[in-house]
GROMACS .gro file of C-alpha atoms in nm:
model
  160
    1MET     CA    1   0.105   0.244  -6.301
    2ASN     CA    2  -0.072   0.063  -6.033
    3ILE     CA    3  -0.116   0.188  -5.666
    4LEU     CA    4  -0.391  -0.011  -5.553
    5PRO     CA    5  -0.281  -0.303  -5.309
    6SER     CA    6  -0.216  -0.702  -5.557
    7LYS     CA    7  -0.531  -0.912  -5.445
    8GLU     CA    8  -0.218  -1.096  -5.344
    9GLN     CA    9  -0.140  -0.857  -5.153
   10ARG     CA   10  -0.492  -0.803  -4.958
   11ARG     CA   11  -0.524  -1.187  -4.892
   12GLU     CA   12  -0.208  -1.115  -4.668
   13ARG     CA   13  -0.321  -0.859  -4.504
   14LEU     CA   14  -0.659  -0.976  -4.451
   15ARG     CA   15  -0.457  -1.334  -4.334
   16PHE     CA   16  -0.234  -1.154  -4.100
   17VAL     CA   17  -0.545  -0.971  -3.903
   18PHE     CA   18  -0.733  -1.322  -3.903
   19LEU     CA   19  -0.481  -1.448  -3.724
   20LEU     CA   20  -0.430  -1.193  -3.496
   21VAL     CA   21  -0.813  -1.185  -3.421
   22PHE     CA   22  -0.722  -1.495  -3.316
   23GLY     CA   23  -0.383  -1.544  -3.110
   24VAL     CA   24  -0.586  -1.196  -2.894
   25GLY     CA   25  -0.883  -1.475  -2.894
   26LEU     CA   26  -0.685  -1.752  -2.788
   27ALA     CA   27  -0.451  -1.607  -2.521
   28THR     CA   28  -0.785  -1.359  -2.390
   29SER     CA   29  -0.939  -1.734  -2.362
   30LEU     CA   30  -0.635  -1.895  -2.197
   31VAL     CA   31  -0.627  -1.609  -1.950
   32ILE     CA   32  -0.927  -1.679  -1.796
   33TYR     CA   33  -0.934  -2.038  -1.807
   34SER     CA   34  -0.572  -1.999  -1.655
   35LYS     CA   35  -0.780  -1.765  -1.332
   36ARG     CA   36  -1.052  -2.000  -1.298
   37ASP     CA   37  -0.950  -2.084  -0.970
   38ASP     CA   38  -0.899  -1.720  -0.869
   39ILE     CA   39  -1.235  -1.629  -0.826
   40SER     CA   40  -1.457  -1.748  -0.594
   41TRP     CA   41  -1.791  -1.755  -0.478
   42TYR     CA   42  -1.951  -1.484  -0.196
   43ILE     CA   43  -2.181  -1.743   0.022
   44THR     CA   44  -2.367  -1.652   0.316
   45PRO     CA   45  -2.366  -1.847   0.694
   46SER     CA   46  -2.741  -1.980   0.593
   47LYS     CA   47  -2.584  -2.103   0.241
   48ILE     CA   48  -2.375  -2.316   0.387
   49ALA     CA   49  -2.599  -2.454   0.611
   50ALA     CA   50  -2.864  -2.506   0.388
   51GLY     CA   51  -2.591  -2.725   0.179
   52LYS     CA   52  -2.543  -2.496  -0.136
   53ALA     CA   53  -2.170  -2.456  -0.055
   54PRO     CA   54  -1.959  -2.559  -0.281
   55VAL     CA   55  -1.740  -2.897  -0.254
   56SER     CA   56  -1.357  -2.840  -0.289
   57ARG     CA   57  -1.421  -2.586  -0.479
   58ALA     CA   58  -1.264  -2.192  -0.298
   59PHE     CA   59  -1.537  -1.925  -0.183
   60ARG     CA   60  -1.511  -1.642   0.019
   61VAL     CA   61  -1.768  -1.640   0.342
   62GLY     CA   62  -1.873  -1.300   0.495
   63GLY     CA   63  -2.088  -1.153   0.821
   64ILE     CA   64  -2.010  -1.043   1.139
   65VAL     CA   65  -1.765  -1.171   1.365
   66GLU     CA   66  -1.963  -1.272   1.682
   67VAL     CA   67  -1.848  -1.063   1.994
   68GLY     CA   68  -1.641  -1.354   2.221
   69SER     CA   69  -1.636  -1.552   1.983
   70ARG     CA   70  -1.213  -1.551   1.870
   71LYS     CA   71  -1.002  -1.773   2.045
   72ARG     CA   72  -0.647  -1.850   1.962
   73LEU     CA   73  -0.499  -2.214   1.951
   74GLU     CA   74  -0.247  -2.331   2.141
   75ASP     CA   75   0.030  -2.313   1.845
   76GLY     CA   76  -0.010  -1.952   1.870
   77ILE     CA   77  -0.070  -1.858   1.527
   78THR     CA   78  -0.404  -2.045   1.448
   79VAL     CA   79  -0.746  -1.857   1.526
   80ARG     CA   80  -1.057  -1.950   1.528
   81PHE     CA   81  -1.412  -1.731   1.547
   82THR     CA   82  -1.725  -1.758   1.378
   83VAL     CA   83  -1.925  -1.516   1.152
   84THR     CA   84  -2.311  -1.470   1.104
   85ASP     CA   85  -2.546  -1.377   0.926
   86CYS     CA   86  -2.749  -1.361   1.227
   87THR     CA   87  -2.953  -1.608   1.106
   88ARG     CA   88  -2.670  -1.864   1.102
   89LYS     CA   89  -2.326  -1.924   1.191
   90VAL     CA   90  -1.995  -2.064   1.037
   91ARG     CA   91  -1.674  -2.159   1.247
   92VAL     CA   92  -1.346  -2.024   1.030
   93GLN     CA   93  -0.938  -2.115   1.152
   94TYR     CA   94  -0.723  -1.925   1.012
   95ARG     CA   95  -0.343  -2.000   1.017
   96GLY     CA   96  -0.182  -1.699   1.002
   97VAL     CA   97  -0.172  -1.326   1.054
   98LEU     CA   98  -0.526  -1.127   1.097
   99PRO     CA   99  -0.564  -0.753   0.942
  100ASP     CA  100  -0.509  -0.528   1.187
  101MET     CA  101  -0.853  -0.370   1.112
  102PHE     CA  102  -1.014  -0.698   1.207
  103SER     CA  103  -1.241  -0.740   1.557
  104GLU     CA  104  -1.495  -0.886   1.703
  105GLY     CA  105  -1.840  -0.726   1.618
  106LYS     CA  106  -1.745  -0.624   1.228
  107THR     CA  107  -1.760  -0.759   0.919
  108ALA     CA  108  -1.528  -0.957   0.795
  109VAL     CA  109  -1.493  -1.196   0.458
  110ALA     CA  110  -1.246  -1.491   0.425
  111LYS     CA  111  -1.125  -1.670   0.181
  112GLY     CA  112  -1.114  -2.047   0.181
  113THR     CA  113  -1.287  -2.407   0.172
  114LEU     CA  114  -1.532  -2.612   0.375
  115ASN     CA  115  -1.365  -2.878   0.539
  116LYS     CA  116  -1.583  -3.253   0.680
  117GLN     CA  117  -1.627  -3.133   0.980
  118GLY     CA  118  -1.846  -2.777   0.909
  119ILE     CA  119  -1.499  -2.542   0.946
  120PHE     CA  120  -1.475  -2.304   0.721
  121VAL     CA  121  -1.073  -2.336   0.631
  122ALA     CA  122  -0.976  -1.998   0.559
  123SER     CA  123  -0.627  -1.879   0.352
  124LYS     CA  124  -0.696  -1.516   0.362
  125VAL     CA  125  -0.921  -1.300   0.625
  126MET     CA  126  -1.044  -0.935   0.522
  127ALA     CA  127  -1.201  -0.700   0.725
  128LYS     CA  128  -1.424  -0.453   0.622
  129HIS     CA  129  -1.375  -0.151   0.751
  130ASP     CA  130  -1.639   0.060   0.691
  131GLU     CA  131  -2.027  -0.072   0.690
  132LYS     CA  132  -2.166   0.242   0.495
  133TYR     CA  133  -2.067   0.079   0.193
  134ILE     CA  134  -2.227  -0.267   0.285
  135PRO     CA  135  -2.479  -0.345  -0.029
  136VAL     CA  136  -2.867  -0.252   0.071
  137ALA     CA  137  -3.050  -0.550   0.084
  138VAL     CA  138  -2.779  -0.640   0.324
  139LYS     CA  139  -2.828  -0.406   0.514
  140ARG     CA  140  -3.195  -0.414   0.524
  141SER     CA  141  -3.152  -0.855   0.593
  142LEU     CA  142  -2.960  -0.777   0.846
  143ALA     CA  143  -3.203  -0.509   1.005
  144ASN     CA  144  -3.497  -0.722   1.022
  145LYS     CA  145  -3.284  -0.985   1.197
  146LYS     CA  146  -3.386  -1.094   1.573
  147ALA     CA  147  -3.115  -1.310   1.657
  148CYS     CA  148  -2.839  -1.035   1.639
  149ASN     CA  149  -2.681  -0.818   1.928
  150GLY     CA  150  -2.856  -0.499   1.859
  151THR     CA  151  -2.527  -0.293   1.900
  152ILE     CA  152  -2.356  -0.470   1.624
  153VAL     CA  153  -2.680  -0.437   1.398
  154LYS     CA  154  -2.690  -0.035   1.467
  155SER     CA  155  -2.307  -0.023   1.337
  156VAL     CA  156  -2.355  -0.182   1.072
  157VAL     CA  157  -2.689  -0.047   1.009
  158LYS     CA  158  -2.722   0.350   0.984
  159GLU     CA  159  -3.063   0.469   0.845
  160THR     CA  160  -2.931   0.778   0.619
   0.00000   0.00000   0.00000
């Protein structure tokens, strides 16, 4: 009486394990491939002005919403505002209701595409509610900029 599996049984198990690993790998690859359009890049207004924005691909732009730049168009639904990184500016157009925490002089991130006129057409706008989580490099960059209104920079860059 032999309690060890036969050579055929071991081959079947090995084949099953191989197919299982291959199937999981294939499924993972398909999920990642299907989500490739959902991955968007964060680009500053300066990089957009330098022509480094992807063409006909969604990406995110972020910065400080310029004070006095928010305007609602005649249709009552579309809003235009300007986002700046204290060096360059980009006009953003969004059709929909802005988040409650969206306000001028605060940071915001918009996801969308850049049209031929250089206007960023956003499909989603997110308001940054707490600037204390802003990356250190961005804090330093904003602190060194002279072009921004001092009150905006003070609200974003808080010494710790």
